[in-house]
mmCIF file of C-alpha atoms in Angstrom:
data_model
loop_
_atom_site.group_PDB
_atom_site.id
_atom_site.type_symbol
_atom_site.label_atom_id
_atom_site.label_comp_id
_atom_site.label_asym_id
_atom_site.label_seq_id
_atom_site.Cartn_x
_atom_site.Cartn_y
_atom_site.Cartn_z
ATOM 1 C CA MET A 357 0.022 -0.008 0.943
ATOM 2 C CA GLY A 358 1.314 3.583 -0.937
ATOM 3 C CA ARG A 359 1.597 6.255 2.268
ATOM 4 C CA LEU A 360 -0.576 9.590 1.766
ATOM 5 C CA LYS A 361 0.582 12.806 3.243
ATOM 6 C CA GLY A 362 -2.499 12.620 6.151
ATOM 7 C CA ILE A 363 -3.262 9.790 5.232
ATOM 8 C CA SER A 364 -3.625 7.228 8.610
ATOM 9 C CA PRO A 365 -2.464 4.380 7.195
ATOM 10 C CA LEU A 366 -5.119 2.258 9.634
ATOM 11 C CA LEU A 367 -7.074 3.572 6.498
ATOM 12 C CA SER A 368 -6.395 0.700 3.633
ATOM 13 C CA PRO A 369 -7.407 1.298 0.255
ATOM 14 C CA ASP A 370 -10.620 -0.850 -0.270
ATOM 15 C CA LEU A 371 -12.416 1.840 3.443
ATOM 16 C CA LEU A 372 -10.438 4.524 1.151
ATOM 17 C CA HIS A 373 -13.087 3.419 -2.168
ATOM 18 C CA THR A 374 -15.565 3.121 0.443
ATOM 19 C CA LEU A 375 -15.948 5.735 2.741
ATOM 20 C CA CYS A 376 -15.182 8.118 -0.885
ATOM 21 C CA SER A 377 -18.009 5.934 -2.210
ATOM 22 C CA MET A 378 -20.852 6.284 0.591
ATOM 23 C CA GLY A 379 -23.270 9.291 0.218
ATOM 24 C CA HIS A 380 -25.654 11.091 2.848
ATOM 25 C CA GLY A 381 -27.142 8.765 4.459
ATOM 26 C CA ASP A 382 -25.586 4.985 3.455
ATOM 27 C CA GLU A 383 -24.319 3.430 6.646
ATOM 28 C CA LEU A 384 -20.587 2.355 7.802
ATOM 29 C CA VAL A 385 -20.486 -0.677 10.289
ATOM 30 C CA LEU A 386 -18.109 -0.950 12.608
ATOM 31 C CA ALA A 387 -17.894 -4.805 13.960
ATOM 32 C CA ASP A 388 -15.782 -6.814 16.325
ATOM 33 C CA ALA A 389 -13.772 -9.719 15.946
ATOM 34 C CA ASN A 390 -17.105 -11.483 16.995
ATOM 35 C CA PHE A 391 -19.044 -10.012 14.456
ATOM 36 C CA PRO A 392 -20.493 -12.193 11.734
ATOM 37 C CA THR A 393 -19.404 -10.651 8.468
ATOM 38 C CA ALA A 394 -19.432 -12.700 5.818
ATOM 39 C CA SER A 395 -23.064 -14.416 6.602
ATOM 40 C CA MET A 396 -24.794 -10.198 6.787
ATOM 41 C CA CYS A 397 -22.124 -9.002 3.532
ATOM 42 C CA ASN A 398 -24.131 -11.699 1.927
ATOM 43 C CA GLU A 399 -27.293 -8.859 0.933
ATOM 44 C CA GLY A 400 -25.090 -7.176 -0.396
ATOM 45 C CA ALA A 401 -23.204 -4.951 2.663
ATOM 46 C CA LYS A 402 -19.492 -4.809 0.618
ATOM 47 C CA GLN A 403 -17.089 -6.369 3.594
ATOM 48 C CA ILE A 404 -13.928 -4.512 4.193
ATOM 49 C CA ARG A 405 -11.110 -6.718 7.052
ATOM 50 C CA ALA A 406 -8.703 -4.168 9.411
ATOM 51 C CA ASP A 407 -8.109 -7.566 11.137
ATOM 52 C CA GLY A 408 -5.483 -6.491 14.210
ATOM 53 C CA HIS A 409 -7.180 -3.001 14.265
ATOM 54 C CA SER A 410 -8.816 -1.612 17.578
ATOM 55 C CA ILE A 411 -12.739 0.175 16.411
ATOM 56 C CA PRO A 412 -11.961 3.090 18.595
ATOM 57 C CA ALA A 413 -8.595 3.621 16.115
ATOM 58 C CA LEU A 414 -10.894 3.136 12.979
ATOM 59 C CA LEU A 415 -12.950 4.680 13.508
ATOM 60 C CA GLU A 416 -10.593 7.860 15.167
ATOM 61 C CA ALA A 417 -8.972 7.902 11.837
ATOM 62 C CA ILE A 418 -12.727 7.059 9.584
ATOM 63 C CA LEU A 419 -13.571 10.977 11.391
ATOM 64 C CA THR A 420 -11.122 12.813 9.814
ATOM 65 C CA LEU A 421 -12.063 11.908 6.419
ATOM 66 C CA MET A 422 -16.257 11.019 7.221
ATOM 67 C CA PRO A 423 -18.906 13.341 8.804
ATOM 68 C CA LEU A 424 -21.789 12.205 10.406
ATOM 69 C CA ASP A 425 -24.925 12.980 9.573
ATOM 70 C CA THR A 426 -26.771 16.035 10.944
ATOM 71 C CA TYR A 427 -29.438 16.058 9.872
ATOM 72 C CA CYS A 428 -31.116 12.712 12.006
ATOM 73 C CA TRP A 429 -31.178 12.399 16.381
ATOM 74 C CA SER A 430 -27.798 9.975 16.731
ATOM 75 C CA PRO A 431 -26.144 9.156 13.740
ATOM 76 C CA ALA A 432 -24.000 6.431 15.397
ATOM 77 C CA SER A 433 -25.479 2.872 16.322
ATOM 78 C CA VAL A 434 -24.695 0.118 18.731
ATOM 79 C CA MET A 435 -25.583 -3.391 19.859
ATOM 80 C CA ASP A 436 -27.257 -2.570 22.901
ATOM 81 C CA MET A 437 -26.203 -4.707 25.847
ATOM 82 C CA THR A 438 -28.382 -7.298 26.322
ATOM 83 C CA ASP A 439 -30.662 -8.996 29.381
ATOM 84 C CA THR A 440 -29.250 -11.767 29.870
ATOM 85 C CA ASP A 441 -25.451 -9.892 29.873
ATOM 86 C CA ARG A 442 -27.734 -7.209 32.260
ATOM 87 C CA CYS A 443 -28.492 -9.403 35.116
ATOM 88 C CA LYS A 444 -24.557 -11.254 35.045
ATOM 89 C CA GLY A 445 -23.682 -7.441 36.333
ATOM 90 C CA LEU A 446 -21.940 -6.578 33.218
ATOM 91 C CA PRO A 447 -21.011 -3.302 33.634
ATOM 92 C CA GLU A 448 -21.724 -0.288 30.365
ATOM 93 C CA PRO A 449 -19.048 -1.528 27.606
ATOM 94 C CA PRO A 450 -15.859 0.602 28.315
ATOM 95 C CA LEU A 451 -15.391 1.446 24.439
ATOM 96 C CA TRP A 452 -18.894 3.803 24.338
ATOM 97 C CA PRO A 453 -17.485 7.294 26.469
ATOM 98 C CA GLU A 454 -14.724 6.762 24.178
ATOM 99 C CA TYR A 455 -16.626 6.715 20.738
ATOM 100 C CA LYS A 456 -18.484 10.073 22.607
ATOM 101 C CA ARG A 457 -15.608 11.560 22.850
ATOM 102 C CA LEU A 458 -13.314 10.705 19.233
ATOM 103 C CA MET A 459 -16.636 12.281 17.961
ATOM 104 C CA LYS A 460 -17.070 14.824 19.681
ATOM 105 C CA GLU A 461 -13.814 16.239 18.779
ATOM 106 C CA ALA A 462 -14.338 15.083 15.577
ATOM 107 C CA GLU A 463 -17.460 16.898 14.947
ATOM 108 C CA LYS A 464 -17.097 19.607 17.345
ATOM 109 C CA ARG A 465 -20.493 18.243 19.234
ATOM 110 C CA ASP A 466 -21.948 16.009 21.694
ATOM 111 C CA ILE A 467 -23.336 13.143 19.598
ATOM 112 C CA PRO A 468 -25.294 10.091 21.137
ATOM 113 C CA LEU A 469 -25.009 6.670 21.067
ATOM 114 C CA GLN A 470 -28.429 5.010 19.439
ATOM 115 C CA THR A 471 -28.686 1.904 21.544
ATOM 116 C CA MET A 472 -30.131 -1.831 19.371
ATOM 117 C CA GLU A 473 -31.807 -4.308 20.558
ATOM 118 C CA ARG A 474 -29.272 -7.934 18.812
ATOM 119 C CA PHE A 475 -31.029 -8.810 15.820
ATOM 120 C CA ASP A 476 -32.608 -4.796 15.617
ATOM 121 C CA PHE A 477 -28.461 -4.166 15.540
ATOM 122 C CA TYR A 478 -28.035 -7.154 12.910
ATOM 123 C CA GLY A 479 -30.744 -6.538 10.554
ATOM 124 C CA ARG A 480 -29.631 -2.935 10.104
ATOM 125 C CA ALA A 481 -25.428 -3.358 9.337
ATOM 126 C CA ARG A 482 -26.977 -5.650 7.133
ATOM 127 C CA LYS A 483 -28.461 -3.011 4.789
ATOM 128 C CA ALA A 484 -25.109 -0.541 5.383
ATOM 129 C CA PHE A 485 -22.801 0.077 2.204
ATOM 130 C CA ALA A 486 -19.793 -2.006 4.158
ATOM 131 C CA ILE A 487 -19.194 -4.170 7.429
ATOM 132 C CA VAL A 488 -16.130 -3.269 8.701
ATOM 133 C CA GLN A 489 -14.551 -6.829 10.146
ATOM 134 C CA THR A 490 -11.448 -5.516 12.511
ATOM 135 C CA GLY A 491 -9.422 -6.759 15.983
ATOM 136 C CA GLU A 492 -11.707 -5.875 18.013
ATOM 137 C CA THR A 493 -12.335 -8.398 20.700
ATOM 138 C CA ALA A 494 -14.119 -6.168 23.870
ATOM 139 C CA LEU A 495 -17.691 -6.724 24.084
ATOM 140 C CA TYR A 496 -20.676 -4.572 22.574
ATOM 141 C CA SER A 497 -18.357 -2.412 20.915
ATOM 142 C CA ASN A 498 -19.883 -2.908 17.179
ATOM 143 C CA ILE A 499 -20.695 0.807 16.302
ATOM 144 C CA ILE A 500 -23.001 1.884 12.750
ATOM 145 C CA LEU A 501 -21.992 5.223 11.423
ATOM 146 C CA LYS A 502 -24.293 7.532 9.256
ATOM 147 C CA MET A 503 -22.540 9.061 6.487
ATOM 148 C CA GLY A 504 -23.446 12.561 6.619
ATOM 149 C CA VAL A 505 -22.682 15.792 4.552
ATOM 150 C CA ILE A 506 -19.521 18.549 4.082
ATOM 151 C CA ALA A 507 -21.677 21.852 3.272
ATOM 152 C CA GLU A 508 -19.902 24.290 1.214
ATOM 153 C CA PRO A 509 -19.944 27.732 3.312
ATOM 154 C CA THR A 510 -22.740 29.448 2.260
ATOM 155 C CA THR A 511 -22.246 33.034 0.305
ATOM 156 C CA VAL A 512 -24.543 36.126 -0.070
ATOM 157 C CA GLN A 513 -25.915 36.719 -3.405
ATOM 158 C CA THR A 514 -26.681 39.821 -4.433
ATOM 159 C CA VAL A 515 -29.862 41.210 -6.428
ATOM 160 C CA PRO A 516 -29.363 44.336 -8.221
ATOM 161 C CA PRO A 517 -31.814 46.629 -7.173
ATOM 162 C CA GLN A 518 -34.188 47.126 -10.003
ATOM 163 C CA ALA A 519 -34.693 43.013 -10.211
ATOM 164 C CA ALA A 520 -35.272 42.951 -6.246
ATOM 165 C CA THR A 521 -39.007 41.837 -4.853
ATOM 166 C CA THR A 522 -40.597 40.458 -2.004
ATOM 167 C CA GLU A 523 -41.297 36.759 -4.613
ATOM 168 C CA ASN A 524 -36.474 37.308 -4.073
ATOM 169 C CA CYS A 525 -36.455 37.756 -0.109
#
């Protein structure tokens, strides 16, 4: 793989091409090492391998390039803990606060994490643009990111005085 200035070496050519191909509202799944990526991708999502990389490291690199959606309540969704794991006394997944911190740094705003029941999460992942299989081993570390837009700065367009009417305002 060639190296590019300002591009994290964690971002493979496949992942860079995928990010460039995505449009507003498309979704990218960052999946842990236990996620059934191959079977999920049978329905159309592109499979990308990022073995050996953690989700937080990839998330940080991806967020340098990918804007998160601002037209929805939360552009980031995680798989909720099962009742069984809650009853066992498992604490909140330790990566969730890290995800919030990384997204806040990248987006300059708080990003809430939407939690989804396991099989609802799987259903949504099947419809994603791509699923990135990582080497992450932490439980409940899967996250779905929704692509936003990069808006051009608004410019004030002046209307000649003779053309100014209430229709132009």
